[in-house]
PDB file of C-alpha atoms and ligand atoms in Angstrom:
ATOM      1  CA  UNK A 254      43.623 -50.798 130.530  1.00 50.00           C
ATOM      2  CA  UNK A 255      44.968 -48.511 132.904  1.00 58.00           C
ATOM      3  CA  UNK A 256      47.389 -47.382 130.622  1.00 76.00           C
ATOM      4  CA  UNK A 257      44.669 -45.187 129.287  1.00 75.00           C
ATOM      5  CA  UNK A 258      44.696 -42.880 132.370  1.00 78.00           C
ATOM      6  CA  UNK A 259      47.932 -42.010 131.133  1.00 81.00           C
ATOM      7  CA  UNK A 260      46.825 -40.573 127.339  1.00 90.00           C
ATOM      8  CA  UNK A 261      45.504 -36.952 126.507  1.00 93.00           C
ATOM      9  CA  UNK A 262      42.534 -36.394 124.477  1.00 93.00           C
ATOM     10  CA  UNK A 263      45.340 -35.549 121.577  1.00 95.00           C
ATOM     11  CA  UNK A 264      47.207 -38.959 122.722  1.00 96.00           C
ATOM     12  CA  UNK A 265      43.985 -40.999 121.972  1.00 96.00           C
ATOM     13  CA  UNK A 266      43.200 -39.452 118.503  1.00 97.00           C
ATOM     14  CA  UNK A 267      46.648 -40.133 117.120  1.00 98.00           C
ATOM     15  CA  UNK A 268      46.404 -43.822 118.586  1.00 98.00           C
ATOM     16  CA  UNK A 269      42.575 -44.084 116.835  1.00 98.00           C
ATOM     17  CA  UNK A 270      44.769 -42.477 113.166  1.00 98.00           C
ATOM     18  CA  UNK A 271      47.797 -44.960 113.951  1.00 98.00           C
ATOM     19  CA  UNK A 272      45.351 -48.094 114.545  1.00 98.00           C
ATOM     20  CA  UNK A 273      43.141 -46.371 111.069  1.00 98.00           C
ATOM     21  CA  UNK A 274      46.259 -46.788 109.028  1.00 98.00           C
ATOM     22  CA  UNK A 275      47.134 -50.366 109.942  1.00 98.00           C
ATOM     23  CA  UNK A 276      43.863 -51.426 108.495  1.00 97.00           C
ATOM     24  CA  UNK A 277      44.364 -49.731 105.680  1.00 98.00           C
ATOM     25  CA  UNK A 278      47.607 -51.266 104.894  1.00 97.00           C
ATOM     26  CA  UNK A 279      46.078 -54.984 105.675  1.00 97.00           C
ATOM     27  CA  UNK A 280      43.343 -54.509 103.007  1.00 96.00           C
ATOM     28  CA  UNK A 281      46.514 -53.419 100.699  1.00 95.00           C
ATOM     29  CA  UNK A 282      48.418 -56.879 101.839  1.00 94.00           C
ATOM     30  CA  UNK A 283      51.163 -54.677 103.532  1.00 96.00           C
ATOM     31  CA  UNK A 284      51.961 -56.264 106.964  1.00 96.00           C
ATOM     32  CA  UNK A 285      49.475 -53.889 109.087  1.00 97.00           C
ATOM     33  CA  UNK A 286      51.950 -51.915 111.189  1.00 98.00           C
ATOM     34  CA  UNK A 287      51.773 -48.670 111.142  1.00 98.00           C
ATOM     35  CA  UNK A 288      54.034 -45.217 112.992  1.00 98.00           C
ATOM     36  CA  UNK A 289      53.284 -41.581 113.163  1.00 98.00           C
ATOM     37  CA  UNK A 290      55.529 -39.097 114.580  1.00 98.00           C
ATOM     38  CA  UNK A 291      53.629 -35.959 116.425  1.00 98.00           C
ATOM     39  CA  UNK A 292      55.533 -33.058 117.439  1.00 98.00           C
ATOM     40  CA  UNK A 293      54.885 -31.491 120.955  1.00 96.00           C
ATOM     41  CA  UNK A 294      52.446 -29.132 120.020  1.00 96.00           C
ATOM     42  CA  UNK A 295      50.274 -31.981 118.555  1.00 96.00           C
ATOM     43  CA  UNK A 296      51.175 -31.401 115.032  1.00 97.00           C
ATOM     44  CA  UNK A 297      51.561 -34.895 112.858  1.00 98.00           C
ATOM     45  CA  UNK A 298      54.821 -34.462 111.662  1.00 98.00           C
ATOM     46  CA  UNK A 299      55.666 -38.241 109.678  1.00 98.00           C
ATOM     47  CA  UNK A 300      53.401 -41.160 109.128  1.00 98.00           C
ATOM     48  CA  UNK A 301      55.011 -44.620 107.988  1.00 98.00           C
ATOM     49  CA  UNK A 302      53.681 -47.787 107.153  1.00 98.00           C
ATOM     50  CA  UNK A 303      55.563 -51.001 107.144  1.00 98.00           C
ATOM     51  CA  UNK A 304      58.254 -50.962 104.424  1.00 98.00           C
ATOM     52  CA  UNK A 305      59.076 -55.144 103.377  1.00 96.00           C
ATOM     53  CA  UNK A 306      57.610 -54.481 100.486  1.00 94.00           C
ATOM     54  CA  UNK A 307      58.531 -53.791  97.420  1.00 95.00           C
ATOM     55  CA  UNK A 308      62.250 -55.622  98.521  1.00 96.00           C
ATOM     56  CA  UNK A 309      61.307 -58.231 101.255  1.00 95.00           C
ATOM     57  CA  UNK A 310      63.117 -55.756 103.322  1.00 96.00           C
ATOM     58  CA  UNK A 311      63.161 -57.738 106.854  1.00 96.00           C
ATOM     59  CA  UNK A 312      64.507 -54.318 108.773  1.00 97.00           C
ATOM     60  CA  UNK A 313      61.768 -52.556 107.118  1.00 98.00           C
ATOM     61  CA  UNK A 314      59.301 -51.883 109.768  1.00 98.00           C
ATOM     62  CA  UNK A 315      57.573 -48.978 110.311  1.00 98.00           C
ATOM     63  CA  UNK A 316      59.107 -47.736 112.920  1.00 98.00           C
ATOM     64  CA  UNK A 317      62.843 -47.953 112.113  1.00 98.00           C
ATOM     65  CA  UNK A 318      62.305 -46.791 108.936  1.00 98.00           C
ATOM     66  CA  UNK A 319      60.057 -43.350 110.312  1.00 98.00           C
ATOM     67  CA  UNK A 320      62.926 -42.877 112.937  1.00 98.00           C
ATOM     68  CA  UNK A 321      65.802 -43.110 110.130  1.00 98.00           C
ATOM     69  CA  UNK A 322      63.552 -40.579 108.114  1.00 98.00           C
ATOM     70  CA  UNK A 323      63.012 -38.180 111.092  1.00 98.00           C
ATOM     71  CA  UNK A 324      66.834 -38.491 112.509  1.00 98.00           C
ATOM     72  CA  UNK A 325      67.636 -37.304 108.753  1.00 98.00           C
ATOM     73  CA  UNK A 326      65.479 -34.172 109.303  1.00 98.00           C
ATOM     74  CA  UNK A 327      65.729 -33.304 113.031  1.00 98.00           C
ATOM     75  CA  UNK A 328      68.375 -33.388 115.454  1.00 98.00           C
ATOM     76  CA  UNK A 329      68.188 -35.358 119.324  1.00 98.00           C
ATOM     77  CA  UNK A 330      67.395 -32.208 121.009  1.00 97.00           C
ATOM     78  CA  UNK A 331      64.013 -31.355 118.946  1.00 98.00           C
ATOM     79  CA  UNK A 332      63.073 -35.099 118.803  1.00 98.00           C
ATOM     80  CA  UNK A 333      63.237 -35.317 122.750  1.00 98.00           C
ATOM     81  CA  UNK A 334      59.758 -33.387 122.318  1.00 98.00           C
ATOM     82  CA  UNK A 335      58.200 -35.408 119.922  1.00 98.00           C
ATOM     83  CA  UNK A 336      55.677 -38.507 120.556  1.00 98.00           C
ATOM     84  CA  UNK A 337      55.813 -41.629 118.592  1.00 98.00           C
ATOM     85  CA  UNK A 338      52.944 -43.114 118.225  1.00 98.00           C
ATOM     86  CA  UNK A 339      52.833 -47.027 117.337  1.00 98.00           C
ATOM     87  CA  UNK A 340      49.832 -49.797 116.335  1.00 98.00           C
ATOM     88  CA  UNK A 341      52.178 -52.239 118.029  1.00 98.00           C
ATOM     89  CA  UNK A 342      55.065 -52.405 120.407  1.00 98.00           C
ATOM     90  CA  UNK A 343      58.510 -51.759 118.838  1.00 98.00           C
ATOM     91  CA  UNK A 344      60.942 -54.227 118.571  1.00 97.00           C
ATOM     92  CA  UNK A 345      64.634 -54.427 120.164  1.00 97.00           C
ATOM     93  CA  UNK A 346      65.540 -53.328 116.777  1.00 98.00           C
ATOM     94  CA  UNK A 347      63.019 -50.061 116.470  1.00 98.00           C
ATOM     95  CA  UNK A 348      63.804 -49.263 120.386  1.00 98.00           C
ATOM     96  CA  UNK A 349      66.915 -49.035 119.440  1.00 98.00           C
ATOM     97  CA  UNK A 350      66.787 -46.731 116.456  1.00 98.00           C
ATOM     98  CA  UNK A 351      64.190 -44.541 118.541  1.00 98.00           C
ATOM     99  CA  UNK A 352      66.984 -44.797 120.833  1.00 98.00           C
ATOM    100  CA  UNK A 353      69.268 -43.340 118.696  1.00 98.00           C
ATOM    101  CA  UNK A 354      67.473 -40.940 117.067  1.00 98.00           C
ATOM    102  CA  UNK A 355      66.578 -39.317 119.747  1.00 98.00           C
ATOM    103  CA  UNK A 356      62.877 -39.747 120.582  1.00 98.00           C
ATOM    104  CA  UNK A 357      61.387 -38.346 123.936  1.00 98.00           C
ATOM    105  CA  UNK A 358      57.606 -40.070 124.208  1.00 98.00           C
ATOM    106  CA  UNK A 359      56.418 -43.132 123.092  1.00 98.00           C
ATOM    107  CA  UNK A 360      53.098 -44.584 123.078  1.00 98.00           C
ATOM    108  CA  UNK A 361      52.031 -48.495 121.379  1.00 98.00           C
ATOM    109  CA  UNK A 362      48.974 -50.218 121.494  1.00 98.00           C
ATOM    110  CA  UNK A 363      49.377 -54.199 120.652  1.00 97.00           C
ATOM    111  CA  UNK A 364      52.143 -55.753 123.464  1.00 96.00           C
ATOM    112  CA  UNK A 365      55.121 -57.756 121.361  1.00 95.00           C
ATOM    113  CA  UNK A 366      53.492 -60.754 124.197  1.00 95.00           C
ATOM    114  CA  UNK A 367      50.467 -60.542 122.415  1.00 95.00           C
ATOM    115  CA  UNK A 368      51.462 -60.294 119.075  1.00 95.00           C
ATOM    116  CA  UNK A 369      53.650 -63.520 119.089  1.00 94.00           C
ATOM    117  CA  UNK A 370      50.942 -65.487 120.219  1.00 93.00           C
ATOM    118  CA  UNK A 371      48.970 -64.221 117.101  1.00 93.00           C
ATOM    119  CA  UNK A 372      51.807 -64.361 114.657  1.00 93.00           C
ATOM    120  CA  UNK A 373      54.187 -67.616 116.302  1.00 91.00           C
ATOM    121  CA  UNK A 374      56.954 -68.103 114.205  1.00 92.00           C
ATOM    122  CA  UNK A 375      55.410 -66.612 111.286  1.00 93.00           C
ATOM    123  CA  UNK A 376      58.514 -66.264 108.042  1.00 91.00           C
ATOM    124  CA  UNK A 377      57.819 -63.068 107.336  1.00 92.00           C
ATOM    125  CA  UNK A 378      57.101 -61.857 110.926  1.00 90.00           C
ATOM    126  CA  UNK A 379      58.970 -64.291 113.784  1.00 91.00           C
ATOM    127  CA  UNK A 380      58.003 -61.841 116.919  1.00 91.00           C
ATOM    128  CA  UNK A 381      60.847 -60.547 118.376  1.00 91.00           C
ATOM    129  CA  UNK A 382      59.664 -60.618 122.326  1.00 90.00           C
ATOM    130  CA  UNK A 383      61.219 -58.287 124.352  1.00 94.00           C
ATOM    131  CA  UNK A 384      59.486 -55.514 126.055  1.00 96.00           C
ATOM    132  CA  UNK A 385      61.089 -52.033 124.656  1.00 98.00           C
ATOM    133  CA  UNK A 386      60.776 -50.813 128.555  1.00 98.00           C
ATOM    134  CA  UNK A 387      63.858 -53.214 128.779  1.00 97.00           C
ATOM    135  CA  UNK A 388      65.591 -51.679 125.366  1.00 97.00           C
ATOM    136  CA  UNK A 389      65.319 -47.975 126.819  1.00 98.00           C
ATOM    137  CA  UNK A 390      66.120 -48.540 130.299  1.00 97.00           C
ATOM    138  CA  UNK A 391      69.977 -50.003 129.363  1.00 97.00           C
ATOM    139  CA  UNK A 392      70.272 -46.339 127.361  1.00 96.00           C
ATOM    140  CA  UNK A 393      71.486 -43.109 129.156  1.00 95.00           C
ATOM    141  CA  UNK A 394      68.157 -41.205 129.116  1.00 94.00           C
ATOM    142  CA  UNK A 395      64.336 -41.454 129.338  1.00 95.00           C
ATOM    143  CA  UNK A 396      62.251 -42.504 126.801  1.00 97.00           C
ATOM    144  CA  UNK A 397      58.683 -42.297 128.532  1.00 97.00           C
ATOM    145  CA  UNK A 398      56.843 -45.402 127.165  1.00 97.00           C
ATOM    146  CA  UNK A 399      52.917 -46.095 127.458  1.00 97.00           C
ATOM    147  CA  UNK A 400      51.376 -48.733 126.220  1.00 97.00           C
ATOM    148  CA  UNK A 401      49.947 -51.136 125.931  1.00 97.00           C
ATOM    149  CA  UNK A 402      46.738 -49.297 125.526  1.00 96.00           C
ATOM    150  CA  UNK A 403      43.111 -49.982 122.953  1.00 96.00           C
ATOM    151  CA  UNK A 404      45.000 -53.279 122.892  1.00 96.00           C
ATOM    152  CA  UNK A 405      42.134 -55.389 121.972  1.00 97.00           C
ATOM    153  CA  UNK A 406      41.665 -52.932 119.271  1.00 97.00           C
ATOM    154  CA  UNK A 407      44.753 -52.866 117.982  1.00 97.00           C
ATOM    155  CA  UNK A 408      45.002 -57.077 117.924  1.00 97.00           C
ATOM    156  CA  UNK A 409      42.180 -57.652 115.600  1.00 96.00           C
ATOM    157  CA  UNK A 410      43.761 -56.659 112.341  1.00 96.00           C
ATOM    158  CA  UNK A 411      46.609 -59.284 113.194  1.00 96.00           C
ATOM    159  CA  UNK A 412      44.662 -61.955 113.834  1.00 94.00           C
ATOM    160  CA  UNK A 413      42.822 -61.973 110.907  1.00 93.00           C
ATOM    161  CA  UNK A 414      46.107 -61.082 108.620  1.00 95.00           C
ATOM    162  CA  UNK A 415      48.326 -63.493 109.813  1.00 93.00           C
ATOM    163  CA  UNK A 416      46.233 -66.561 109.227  1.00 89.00           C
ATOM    164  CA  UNK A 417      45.847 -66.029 105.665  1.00 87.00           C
ATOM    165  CA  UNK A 418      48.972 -63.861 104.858  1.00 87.00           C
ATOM    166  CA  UNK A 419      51.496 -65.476 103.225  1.00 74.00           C
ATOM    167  CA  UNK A 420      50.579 -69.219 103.517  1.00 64.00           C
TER     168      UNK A 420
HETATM  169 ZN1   ZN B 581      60.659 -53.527 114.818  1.00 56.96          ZN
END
C-alpha cells in the first residue's frame, strides 16, 4: 500500500466518497462502480455511477460515461487540472475516453488483476485486464495515475456482488 504515500488528505476523502457510492449502488443492484470528477481546487465537480442499466448498456461504465459528460462541459486544457477519482481501475475502454477528454490526474482503488479474479468471465462484467498505465503511456501526454490504493477496501463490495448478481 505504498501507493498511499502518494494521496493528500483531500485525495483520501474523495477515494473514502468514491468507495461510499459503490456500496450504495450494490444495495440498489447497479453493478457497484462508481467515478467522481474533482477539480484542482478540491471542488467535486461530477459524480457517476455505472450506467448498464436501464438499457443493458455494455459501454456504460462509470467512467466513460462521466468523461463523455465532462468533455461536453469542459475543454482539454481545464480538464488537465482535474482528478478522477475511481472505486476500480479503468478499463482500455475508459483510459481511453479519459484519454481523450482530456484528464490530467487519476487515482483507482480495486486493480483490473484483482477484479477479474473476483468477477472471471462474469456476462455482464468479463474483466477487461489491462493495466490503464499501459493505455496512457501509448498517448502523447501524461496522465499521472495512482492506484491501486484502500484496495482491500475497495474489493469487498465485488466479492459479495458478483456471486449472487445475475445468476
Ligand atoms: Zn471501463
Amino acid at each position: 500500500m505504498s501507493e498511499l504515500n502518494a494521496l493528500s488528505d483531500v485525495d483520501l476523502s474523495m477515494m473514502h466518497h468514491v468507495l461510499e457510492m459503490a456500496e450504495t449502488l450494490a444495495e440498489e443492484g447497479v453493478h457497484p462502480f462508481a467515478a467522481l470528477l474533482v477539480d484542482g481546487a478540491g471542488n467535486k465537480l461530477m459524480e457517476q455511477g455505472n450506467a448498464y442499466l436501464p438499457d443493458q448498456d455494455m459501454t456504460g461504465h462509470a467512467e466513460r460515461v462521466l468523461m463523455t459528460r465532462a468533455s461536453k462541459a469542459w475543454r482539454p486544457d481545464f480538464l488537465a487540472s482535474c482528478t478522477m477519482y475511481v472505486s476500480a481501475e479503468p478499463c482500455a475502454m475508459c483510459a481511453g475516453a479519459a484519454y481523450w477528454a482530456g484528464l490530467g490526474r487519476l487515482v483507482y482503488g480495486l486493480s483490473e488483476h484483482r477484479l477479474k479474479g473476483i468477477t472471471g468471465n462474469h456476462p455482464e462484467n468479463p474483466t477487461l485486464d489491462l493495466p490503464c498505465r499501459l493505455v496512457f503511456e501509448s498517448g502523447q501526454r501524461d496522465v499521472e495515475v495512482i492506484g491501486p490504493v484502500l484496495e482491500d477496501e475497495a474489493a469487498e463490495v465485488h466479492e459479495t456482488f458478483w456471486q449472487t448478481h445475475g445468476k
